[in-house]
Coordinates of C-alpha atoms in Angstrom, one line a residue:
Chain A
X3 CA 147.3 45.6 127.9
X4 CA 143.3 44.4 126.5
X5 CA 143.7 44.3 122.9
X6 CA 140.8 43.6 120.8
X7 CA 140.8 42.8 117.6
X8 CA 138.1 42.9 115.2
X9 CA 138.6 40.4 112.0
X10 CA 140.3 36.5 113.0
X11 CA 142.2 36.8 109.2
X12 CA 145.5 36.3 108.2
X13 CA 146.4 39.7 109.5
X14 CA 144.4 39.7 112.1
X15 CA 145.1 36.0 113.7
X16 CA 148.8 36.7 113.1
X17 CA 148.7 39.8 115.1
X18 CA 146.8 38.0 118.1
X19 CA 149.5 34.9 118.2
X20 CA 152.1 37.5 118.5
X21 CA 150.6 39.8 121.0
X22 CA 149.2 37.4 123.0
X23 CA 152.9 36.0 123.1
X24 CA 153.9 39.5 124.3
X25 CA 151.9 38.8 127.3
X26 CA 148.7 41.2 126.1
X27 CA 144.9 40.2 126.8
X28 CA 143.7 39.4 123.4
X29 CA 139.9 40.2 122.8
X30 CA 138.9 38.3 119.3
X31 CA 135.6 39.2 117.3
X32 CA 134.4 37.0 114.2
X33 CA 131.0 37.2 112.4
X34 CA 131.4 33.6 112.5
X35 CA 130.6 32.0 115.3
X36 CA 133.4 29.0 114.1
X37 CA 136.1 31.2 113.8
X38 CA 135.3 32.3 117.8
X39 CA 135.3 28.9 118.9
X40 CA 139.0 27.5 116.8
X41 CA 140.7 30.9 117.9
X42 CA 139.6 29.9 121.9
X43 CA 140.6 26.3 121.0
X44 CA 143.6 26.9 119.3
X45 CA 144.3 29.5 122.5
X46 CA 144.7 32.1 119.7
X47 CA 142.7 34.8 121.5
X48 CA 141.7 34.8 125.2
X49 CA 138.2 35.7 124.4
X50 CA 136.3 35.7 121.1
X51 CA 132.4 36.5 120.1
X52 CA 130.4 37.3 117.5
X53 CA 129.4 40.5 119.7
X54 CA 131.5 43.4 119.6
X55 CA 130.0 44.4 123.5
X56 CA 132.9 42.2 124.1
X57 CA 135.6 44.8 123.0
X58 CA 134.3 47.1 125.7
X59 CA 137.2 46.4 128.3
X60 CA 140.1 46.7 125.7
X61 CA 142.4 49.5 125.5
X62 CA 143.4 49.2 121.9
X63 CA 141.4 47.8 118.8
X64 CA 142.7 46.6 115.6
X65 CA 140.1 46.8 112.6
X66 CA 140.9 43.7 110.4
X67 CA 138.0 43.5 108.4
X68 CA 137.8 43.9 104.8
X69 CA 138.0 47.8 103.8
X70 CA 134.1 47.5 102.4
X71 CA 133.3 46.4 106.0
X72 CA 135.5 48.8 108.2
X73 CA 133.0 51.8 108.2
X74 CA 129.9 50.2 109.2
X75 CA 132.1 48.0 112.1
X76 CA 133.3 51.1 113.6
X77 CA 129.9 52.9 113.6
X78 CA 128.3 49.8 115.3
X79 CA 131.8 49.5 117.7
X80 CA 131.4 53.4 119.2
X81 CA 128.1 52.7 121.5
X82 CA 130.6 49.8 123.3
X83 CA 133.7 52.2 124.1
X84 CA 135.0 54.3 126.0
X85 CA 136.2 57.6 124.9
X86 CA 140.2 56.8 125.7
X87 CA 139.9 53.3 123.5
X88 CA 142.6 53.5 120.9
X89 CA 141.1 52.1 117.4
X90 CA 143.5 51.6 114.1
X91 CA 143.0 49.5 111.1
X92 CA 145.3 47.4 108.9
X93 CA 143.7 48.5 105.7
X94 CA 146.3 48.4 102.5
X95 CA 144.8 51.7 101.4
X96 CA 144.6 54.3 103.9
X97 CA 143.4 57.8 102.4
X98 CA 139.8 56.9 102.2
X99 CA 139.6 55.0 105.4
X100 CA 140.9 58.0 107.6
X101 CA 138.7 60.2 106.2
X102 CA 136.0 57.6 106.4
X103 CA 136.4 57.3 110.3
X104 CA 138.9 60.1 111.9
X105 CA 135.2 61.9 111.9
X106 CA 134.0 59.3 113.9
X107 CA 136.4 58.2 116.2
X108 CA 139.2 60.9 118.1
X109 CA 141.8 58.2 118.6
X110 CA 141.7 56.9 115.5
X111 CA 145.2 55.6 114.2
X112 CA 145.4 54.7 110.5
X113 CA 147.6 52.2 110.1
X114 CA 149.1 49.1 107.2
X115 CA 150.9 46.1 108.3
X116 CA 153.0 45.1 104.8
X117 CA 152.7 41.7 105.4
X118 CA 150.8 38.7 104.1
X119 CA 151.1 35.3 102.5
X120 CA 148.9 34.0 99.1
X121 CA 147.1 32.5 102.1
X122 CA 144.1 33.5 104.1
X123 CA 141.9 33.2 106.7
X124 CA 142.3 32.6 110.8
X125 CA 144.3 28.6 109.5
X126 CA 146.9 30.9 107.3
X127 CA 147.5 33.3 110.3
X128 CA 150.9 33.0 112.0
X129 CA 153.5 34.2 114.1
X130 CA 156.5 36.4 113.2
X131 CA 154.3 37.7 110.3
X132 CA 155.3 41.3 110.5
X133 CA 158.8 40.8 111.7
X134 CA 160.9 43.2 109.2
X135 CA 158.5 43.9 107.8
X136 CA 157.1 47.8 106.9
X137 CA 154.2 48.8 109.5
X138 CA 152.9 52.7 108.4
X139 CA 150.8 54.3 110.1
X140 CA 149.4 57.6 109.1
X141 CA 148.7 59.8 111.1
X142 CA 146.6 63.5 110.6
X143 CA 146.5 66.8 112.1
X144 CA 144.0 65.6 114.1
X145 CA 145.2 62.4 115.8
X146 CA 146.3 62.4 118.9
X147 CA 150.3 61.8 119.5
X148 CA 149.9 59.9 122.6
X149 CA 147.3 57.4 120.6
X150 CA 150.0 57.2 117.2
X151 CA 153.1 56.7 120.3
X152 CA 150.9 53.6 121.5
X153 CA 150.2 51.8 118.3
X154 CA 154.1 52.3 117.4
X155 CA 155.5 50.8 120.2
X156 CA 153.0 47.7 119.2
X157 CA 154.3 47.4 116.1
X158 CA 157.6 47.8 117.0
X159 CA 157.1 45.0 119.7
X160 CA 156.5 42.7 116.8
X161 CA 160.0 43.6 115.3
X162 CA 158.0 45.9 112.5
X163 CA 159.3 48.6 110.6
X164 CA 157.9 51.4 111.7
X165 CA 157.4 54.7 109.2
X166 CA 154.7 57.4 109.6
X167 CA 153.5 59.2 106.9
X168 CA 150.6 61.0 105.1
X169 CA 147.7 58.9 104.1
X170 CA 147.9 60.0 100.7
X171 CA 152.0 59.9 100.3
X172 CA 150.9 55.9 101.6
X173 CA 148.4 55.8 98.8
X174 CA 150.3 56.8 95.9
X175 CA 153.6 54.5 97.3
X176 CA 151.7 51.6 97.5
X177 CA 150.3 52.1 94.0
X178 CA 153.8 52.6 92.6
X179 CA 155.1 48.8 94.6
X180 CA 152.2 47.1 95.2
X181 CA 148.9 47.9 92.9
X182 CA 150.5 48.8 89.6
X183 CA 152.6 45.4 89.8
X184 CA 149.7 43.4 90.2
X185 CA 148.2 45.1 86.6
X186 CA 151.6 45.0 84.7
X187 CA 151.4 41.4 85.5
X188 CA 148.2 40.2 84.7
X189 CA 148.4 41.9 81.6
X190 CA 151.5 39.9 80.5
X191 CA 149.3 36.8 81.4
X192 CA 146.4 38.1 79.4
X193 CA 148.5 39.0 76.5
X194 CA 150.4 35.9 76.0
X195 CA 146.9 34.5 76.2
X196 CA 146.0 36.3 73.2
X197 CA 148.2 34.9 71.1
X198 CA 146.0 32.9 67.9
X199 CA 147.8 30.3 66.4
X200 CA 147.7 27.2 69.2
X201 CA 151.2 26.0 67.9
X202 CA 152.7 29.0 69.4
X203 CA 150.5 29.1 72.2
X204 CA 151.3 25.4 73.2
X205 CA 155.4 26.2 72.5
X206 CA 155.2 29.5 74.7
X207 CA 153.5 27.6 77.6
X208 CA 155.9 24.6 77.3
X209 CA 159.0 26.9 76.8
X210 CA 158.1 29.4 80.0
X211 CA 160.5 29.2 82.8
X212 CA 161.8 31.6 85.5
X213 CA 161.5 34.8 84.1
X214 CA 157.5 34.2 83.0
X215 CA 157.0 32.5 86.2
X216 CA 158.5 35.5 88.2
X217 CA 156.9 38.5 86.3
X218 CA 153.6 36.8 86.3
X219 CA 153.1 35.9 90.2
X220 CA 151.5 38.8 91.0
X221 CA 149.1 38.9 88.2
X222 CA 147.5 35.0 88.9
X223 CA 146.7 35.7 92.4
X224 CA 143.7 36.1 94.5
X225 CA 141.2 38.0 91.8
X226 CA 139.5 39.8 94.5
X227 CA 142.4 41.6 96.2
X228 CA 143.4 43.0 92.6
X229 CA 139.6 44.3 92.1
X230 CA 140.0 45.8 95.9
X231 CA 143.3 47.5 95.3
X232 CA 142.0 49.2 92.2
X233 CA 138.4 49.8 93.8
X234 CA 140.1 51.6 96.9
X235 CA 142.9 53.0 95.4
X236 CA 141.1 53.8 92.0
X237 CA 143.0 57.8 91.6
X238 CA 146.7 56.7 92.5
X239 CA 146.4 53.2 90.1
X240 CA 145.2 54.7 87.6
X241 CA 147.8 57.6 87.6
X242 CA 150.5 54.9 88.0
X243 CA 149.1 53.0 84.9
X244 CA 149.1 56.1 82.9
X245 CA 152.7 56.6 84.0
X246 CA 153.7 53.4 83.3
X247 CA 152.1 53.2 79.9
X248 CA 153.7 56.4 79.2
X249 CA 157.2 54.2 79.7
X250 CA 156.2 51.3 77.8
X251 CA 155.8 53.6 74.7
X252 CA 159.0 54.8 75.2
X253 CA 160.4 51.0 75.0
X254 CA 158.6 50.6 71.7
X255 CA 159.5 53.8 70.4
X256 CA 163.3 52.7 70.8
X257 CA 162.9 48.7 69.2
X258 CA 160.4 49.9 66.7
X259 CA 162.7 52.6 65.5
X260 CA 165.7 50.6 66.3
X261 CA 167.3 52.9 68.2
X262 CA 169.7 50.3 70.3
X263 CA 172.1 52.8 72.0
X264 CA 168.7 54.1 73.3
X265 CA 167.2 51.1 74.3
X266 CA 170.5 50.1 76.3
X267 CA 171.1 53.4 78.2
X268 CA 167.2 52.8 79.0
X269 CA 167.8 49.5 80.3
X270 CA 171.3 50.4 81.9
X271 CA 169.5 52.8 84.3
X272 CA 166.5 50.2 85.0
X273 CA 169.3 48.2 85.7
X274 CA 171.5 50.1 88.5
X275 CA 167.8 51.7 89.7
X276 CA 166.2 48.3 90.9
X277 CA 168.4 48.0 94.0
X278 CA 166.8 51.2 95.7
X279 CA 164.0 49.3 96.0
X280 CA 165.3 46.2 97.5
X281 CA 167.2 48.1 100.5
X282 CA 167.6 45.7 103.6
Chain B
X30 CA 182.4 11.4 69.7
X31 CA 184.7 14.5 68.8
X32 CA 182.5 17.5 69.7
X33 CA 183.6 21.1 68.9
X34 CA 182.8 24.0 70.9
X35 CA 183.4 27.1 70.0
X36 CA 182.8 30.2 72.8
X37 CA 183.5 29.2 76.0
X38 CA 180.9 31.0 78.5
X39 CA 178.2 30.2 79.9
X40 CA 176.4 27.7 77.5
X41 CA 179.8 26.6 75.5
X42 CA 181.2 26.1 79.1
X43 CA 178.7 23.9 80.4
X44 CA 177.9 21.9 77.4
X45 CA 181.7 20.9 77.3
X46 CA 181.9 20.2 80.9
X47 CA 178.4 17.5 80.6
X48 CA 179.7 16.2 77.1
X49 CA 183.2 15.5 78.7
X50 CA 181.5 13.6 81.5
X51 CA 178.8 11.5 79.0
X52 CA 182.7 10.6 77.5
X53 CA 183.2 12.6 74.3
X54 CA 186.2 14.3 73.7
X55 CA 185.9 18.0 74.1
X56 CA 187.9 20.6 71.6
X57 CA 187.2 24.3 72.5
X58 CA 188.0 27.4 70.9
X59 CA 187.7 30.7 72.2
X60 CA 189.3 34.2 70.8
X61 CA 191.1 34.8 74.6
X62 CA 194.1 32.5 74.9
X63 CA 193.7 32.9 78.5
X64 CA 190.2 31.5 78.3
X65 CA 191.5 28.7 76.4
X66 CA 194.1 28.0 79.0
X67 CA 191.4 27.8 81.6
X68 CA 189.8 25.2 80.2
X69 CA 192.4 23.0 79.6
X70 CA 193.6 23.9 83.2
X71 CA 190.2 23.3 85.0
X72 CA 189.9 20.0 82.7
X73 CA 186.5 21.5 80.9
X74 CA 188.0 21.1 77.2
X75 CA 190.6 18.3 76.2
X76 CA 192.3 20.9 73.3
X77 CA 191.5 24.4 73.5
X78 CA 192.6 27.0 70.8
X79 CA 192.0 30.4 69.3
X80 CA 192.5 28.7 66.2
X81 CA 189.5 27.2 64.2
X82 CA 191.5 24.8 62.9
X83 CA 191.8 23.2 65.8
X84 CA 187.8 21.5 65.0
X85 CA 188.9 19.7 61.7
X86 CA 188.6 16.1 63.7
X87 CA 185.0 17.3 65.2
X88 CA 182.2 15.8 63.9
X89 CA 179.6 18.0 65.7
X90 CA 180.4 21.5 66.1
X91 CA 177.9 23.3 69.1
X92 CA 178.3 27.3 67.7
X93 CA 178.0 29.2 71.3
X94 CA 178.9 32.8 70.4
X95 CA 177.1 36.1 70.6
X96 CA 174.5 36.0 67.7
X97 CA 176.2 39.4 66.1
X98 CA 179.7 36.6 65.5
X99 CA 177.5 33.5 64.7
X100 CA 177.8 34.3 60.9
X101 CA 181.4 35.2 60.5
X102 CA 182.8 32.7 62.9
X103 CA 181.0 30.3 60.4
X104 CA 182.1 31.8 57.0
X105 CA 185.7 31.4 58.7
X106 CA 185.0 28.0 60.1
X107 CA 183.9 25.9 57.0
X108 CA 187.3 25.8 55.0
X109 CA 188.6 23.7 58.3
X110 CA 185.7 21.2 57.9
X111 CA 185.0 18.2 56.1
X112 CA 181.5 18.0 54.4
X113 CA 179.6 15.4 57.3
X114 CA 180.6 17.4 60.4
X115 CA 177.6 18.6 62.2
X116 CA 177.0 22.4 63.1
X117 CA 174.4 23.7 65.9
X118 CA 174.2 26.9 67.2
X119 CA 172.5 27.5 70.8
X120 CA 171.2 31.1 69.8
X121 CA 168.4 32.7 71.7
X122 CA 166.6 33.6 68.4
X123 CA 166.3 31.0 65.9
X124 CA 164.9 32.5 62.3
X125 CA 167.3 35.1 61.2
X126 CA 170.3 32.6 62.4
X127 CA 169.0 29.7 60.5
X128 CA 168.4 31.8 56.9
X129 CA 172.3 33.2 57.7
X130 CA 173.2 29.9 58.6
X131 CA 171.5 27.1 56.2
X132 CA 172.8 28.3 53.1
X133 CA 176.2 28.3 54.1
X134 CA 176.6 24.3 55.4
X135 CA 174.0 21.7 54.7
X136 CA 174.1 20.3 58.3
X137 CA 173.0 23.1 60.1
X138 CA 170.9 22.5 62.8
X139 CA 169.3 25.5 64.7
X140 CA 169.1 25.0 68.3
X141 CA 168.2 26.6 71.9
X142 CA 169.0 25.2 75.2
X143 CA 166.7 27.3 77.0
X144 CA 168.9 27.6 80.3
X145 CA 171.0 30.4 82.0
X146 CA 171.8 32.1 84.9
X147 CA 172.0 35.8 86.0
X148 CA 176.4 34.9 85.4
X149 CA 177.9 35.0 82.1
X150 CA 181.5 33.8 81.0
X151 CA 183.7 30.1 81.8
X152 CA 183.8 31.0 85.4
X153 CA 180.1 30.6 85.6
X154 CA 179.9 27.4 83.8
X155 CA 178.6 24.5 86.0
X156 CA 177.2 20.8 85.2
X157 CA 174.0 19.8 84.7
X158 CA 172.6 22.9 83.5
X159 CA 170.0 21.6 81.0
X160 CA 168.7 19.3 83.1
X161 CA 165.1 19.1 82.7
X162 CA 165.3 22.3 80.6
X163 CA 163.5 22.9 77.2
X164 CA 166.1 22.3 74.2
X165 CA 164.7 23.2 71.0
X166 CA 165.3 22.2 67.8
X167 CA 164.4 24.2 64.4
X168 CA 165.1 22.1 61.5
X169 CA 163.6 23.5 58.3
X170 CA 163.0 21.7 54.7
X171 CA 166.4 21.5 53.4
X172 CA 168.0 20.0 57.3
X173 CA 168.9 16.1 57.1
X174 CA 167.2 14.1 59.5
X175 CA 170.1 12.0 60.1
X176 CA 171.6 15.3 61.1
X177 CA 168.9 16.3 63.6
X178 CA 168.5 13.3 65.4
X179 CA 172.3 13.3 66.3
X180 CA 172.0 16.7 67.5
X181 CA 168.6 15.7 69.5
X182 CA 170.2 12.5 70.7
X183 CA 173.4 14.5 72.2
X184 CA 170.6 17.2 74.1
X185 CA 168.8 13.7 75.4
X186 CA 171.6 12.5 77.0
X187 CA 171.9 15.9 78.5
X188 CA 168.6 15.3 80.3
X189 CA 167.1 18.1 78.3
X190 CA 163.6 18.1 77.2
X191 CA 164.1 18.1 73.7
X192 CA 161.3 20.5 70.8
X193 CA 161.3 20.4 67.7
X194 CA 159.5 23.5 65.4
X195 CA 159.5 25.8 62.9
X196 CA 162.5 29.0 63.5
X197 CA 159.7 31.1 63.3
X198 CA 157.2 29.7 65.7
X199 CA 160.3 29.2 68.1
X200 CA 161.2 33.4 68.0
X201 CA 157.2 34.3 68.1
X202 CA 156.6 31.8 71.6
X203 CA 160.3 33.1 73.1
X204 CA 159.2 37.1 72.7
X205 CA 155.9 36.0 74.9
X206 CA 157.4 34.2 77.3
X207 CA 161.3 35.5 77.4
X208 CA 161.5 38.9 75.6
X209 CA 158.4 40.9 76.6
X210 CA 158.1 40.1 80.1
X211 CA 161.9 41.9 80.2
X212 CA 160.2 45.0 78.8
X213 CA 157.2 44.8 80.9
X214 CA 159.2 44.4 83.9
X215 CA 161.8 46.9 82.8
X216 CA 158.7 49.8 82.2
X217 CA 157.7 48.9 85.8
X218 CA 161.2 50.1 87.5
X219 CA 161.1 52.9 85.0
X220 CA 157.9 53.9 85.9
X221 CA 158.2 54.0 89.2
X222 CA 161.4 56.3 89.2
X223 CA 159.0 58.2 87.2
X224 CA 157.7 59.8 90.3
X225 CA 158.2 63.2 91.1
X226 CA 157.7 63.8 94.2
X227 CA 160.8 62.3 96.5
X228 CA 158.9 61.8 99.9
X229 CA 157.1 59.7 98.0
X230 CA 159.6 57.8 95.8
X231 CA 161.6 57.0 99.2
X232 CA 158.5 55.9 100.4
X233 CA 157.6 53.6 97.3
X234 CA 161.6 52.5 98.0
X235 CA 160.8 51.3 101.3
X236 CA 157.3 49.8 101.1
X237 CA 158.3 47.4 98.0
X238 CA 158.6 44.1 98.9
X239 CA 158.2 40.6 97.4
X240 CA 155.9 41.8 94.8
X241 CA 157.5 44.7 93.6
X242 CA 161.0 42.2 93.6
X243 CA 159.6 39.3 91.2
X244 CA 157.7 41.7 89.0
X245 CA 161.0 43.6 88.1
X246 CA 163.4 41.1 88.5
X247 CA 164.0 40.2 84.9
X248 CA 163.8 44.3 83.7
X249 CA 166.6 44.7 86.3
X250 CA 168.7 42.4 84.4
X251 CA 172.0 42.4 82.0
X252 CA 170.8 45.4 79.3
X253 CA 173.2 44.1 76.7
X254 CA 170.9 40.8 76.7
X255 CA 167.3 43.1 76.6
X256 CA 169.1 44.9 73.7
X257 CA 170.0 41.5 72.2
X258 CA 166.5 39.9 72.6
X259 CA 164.9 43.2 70.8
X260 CA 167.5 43.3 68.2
X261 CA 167.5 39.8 66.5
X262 CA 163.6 39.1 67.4
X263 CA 162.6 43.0 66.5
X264 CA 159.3 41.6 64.6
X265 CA 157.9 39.5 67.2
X266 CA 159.1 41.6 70.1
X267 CA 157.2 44.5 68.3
X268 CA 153.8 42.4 68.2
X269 CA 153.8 41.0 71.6
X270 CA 154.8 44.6 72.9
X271 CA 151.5 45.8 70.9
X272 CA 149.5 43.2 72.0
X273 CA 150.6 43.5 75.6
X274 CA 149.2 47.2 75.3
X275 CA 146.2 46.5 74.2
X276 CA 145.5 44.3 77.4
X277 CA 147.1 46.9 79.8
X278 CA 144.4 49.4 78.1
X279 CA 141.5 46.7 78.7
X280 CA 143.3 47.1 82.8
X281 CA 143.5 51.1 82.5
X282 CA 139.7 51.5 81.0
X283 CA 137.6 48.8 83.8
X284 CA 139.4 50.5 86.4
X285 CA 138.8 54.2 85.1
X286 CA 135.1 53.1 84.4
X287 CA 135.2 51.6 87.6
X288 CA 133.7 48.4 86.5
X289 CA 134.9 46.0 89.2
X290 CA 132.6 43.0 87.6
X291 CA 134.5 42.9 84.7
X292 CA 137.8 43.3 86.3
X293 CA 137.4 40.5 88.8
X294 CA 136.8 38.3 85.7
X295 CA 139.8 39.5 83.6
X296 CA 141.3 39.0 87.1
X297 CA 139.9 35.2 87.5
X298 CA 140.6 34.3 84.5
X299 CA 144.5 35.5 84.4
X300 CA 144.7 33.5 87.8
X301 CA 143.0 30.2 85.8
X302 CA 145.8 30.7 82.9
X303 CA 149.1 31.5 84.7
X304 CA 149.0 27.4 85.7
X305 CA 148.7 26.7 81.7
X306 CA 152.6 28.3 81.5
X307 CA 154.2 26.2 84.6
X308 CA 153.5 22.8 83.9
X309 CA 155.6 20.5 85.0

């Protein structure tokens, strides 16, 4: 199969290293004319360019760009391509992006690859990225089952995960796992932060080990990917930080009125609930 | 030396099984018989004994029991002990056990070996826990010297890194760093079971991955130990839970105001501080 994929990232180099080792053409576009030149060197993609007239043979596209980007790509992409091309995105948010180009394009295929590193860029991208790993896509009333059947097998030929679901049901998951994490984290880094009296300070930073170290991860990494989780998926974070503000009163409600049979039963249930979310 | 341990878990475990190595004669005492003829058996304690007694000879006496028993098991202790021997407790909460403690025996030394695992009892004692772990120390006014340096000398020759402060400063730097990420992380789980609709909480189920796992790790943990934390560091765990609020709000009201500017730099600047907590 031609593949063409628009975006030499993480996400998007990863996917042509494994596709190409499938034994699929793969078609690579970069703004930067570097990028093209290290993903023919590095025999990453068969083809790259800076011009997306160079997608025109391929079959099926992937849309790796940034989510500010993916509109304005696909609008400038249609003039090359033939009516039967298959386009779907990797976006993390995917309400707003099929509404944004299911207008646009008939086989349009939303779709999120959960997979990723702290890394980025095409010298981060590798292969067996997305192996185990959850691959949604999303499909709508509108989207055609043969052009959803295609992308799925794709996935499932890198050893993905495959669920289907609505974009919105996506939305609000991702919020729950992914977003709100990312808030609850950085605000434990921000409040220790806070604290006045630099003796304290100084003993809390020396005295921080694995539990600080895990619950903050989330909440020191890349700035910009919190700012577009929250920008994209502004409705569903937000209702998750109310929720989840909602439960941290309840927390100090219980110590504050020292209600310890409370705060154990509480703590109990957190306790036998956090496997459900770890399932193999 | 003659060191005393009484409780024989985790910490009381571990410490007899380094001392015994660094040479010093090891005399345990633990309320189970059986317990006490596991360590003899498995060569951890040279005595062992449900009788206090038993520590007359000791000249330091490490206090490892819950914190509810630290102030009984003392009160029954002292009539065994002449006036020089040594008493350190390896509490997770320092201020509440050093007023119990201080006016009872003049060498009292308030200590935390800041090192555990997710196992608790004898069976999960193993050597060279403290390695290159914090040990603090929390001498106040009325603590000899002569008394502290023995006690800092013996958590040396552990390999620990070894503190000295104030009880207080100790319990207000823990509930930052130990105590409210537990809550934080323990409102996360909570909050996502908080979801209503069940297509979408089996989704959220699925999707979570390594982000959602470090972020709730420690609020997934033993309860009686959450319980314990906000129980005997209720003050402090109270103001870091407030504090941490207020930050989550400053989160809740950029995104609701959608002013992404702002939130990048909260954002950068919780990336730039996480490092301050991990040195080395």
């Amino acid at each position: 199969m031609k593949i063409g994929i628009i975006g030499l990232g993480l996400i998007g180099g990863s996917l042509a290293i494994d596709l190409r080792q499938l034994g699929h053409t793969i078609l690579g576009v970069s703004r930067n004319p570097k990028t093209c030149q290290q993903a023919i060197a590095r025999n990453i993609t068969h083809q790259a360019s800076p011009e997306l007239s160079l997608l025109s043979p391929a079959e099926v596209i992937f849309l790796c760009t940034p989510l500010a980007a993916l509109q304005s790509t696909v609008e400038q992409l249609i003039p090359h391509l033939n009516p039967a091309t298959i386009l779907t995105d990797v976006g993390s948010v995917k309400a707003p992006v099929v509404e944004a180009i299911d207008p646009l394009w008939q086989n349009f295929v939303g779709g999120h690859p959960m997979a990723g590193t702290a890394e980025s860029g095409l010298d981060a991208a590798l292969s067996g990225l997305f192996i185990d790993r959850a691959y949604v896509l999303t499909p709508i009333a509108t989207t055609p089952p043969a052009a959803v059947e295609i992308v799925a097998e794709i996935a499932r030929s890198l050893q993905s995960k495959v669920y289907r679901c609505q974009p919105e049901d996506h939305d609000r998951a991702v919020a729950w796992i992914s977003h709100l994490p990312v808030m609850v984290s950085a605000s434990l880094i921000a409040a220790c932060m806070s604290e006045a009296d630099p003796i304290v300070l100084d003993l809390a930073q020396k005295f921080a080990s694995s539990g600080f170290k895990d619950t903050s991860r989330v909440g020191g990494g890349n700035p910009e990917l919190g700012v577009m989780m929250a920008r994209y998926n502004q409705k569903e974070v937000v209702r998750s930080l109310h929720a989840y503000r909602h439960q941290l009163d309840q927390f100090i409600e219980q110590i504050e009125q020292e209600n310890w049979i409370e705060l154990e039963r509480i703590l109990s249930k957190t306790q036998r609930d956090r496997p459900l979310f770890l399932a193999p």
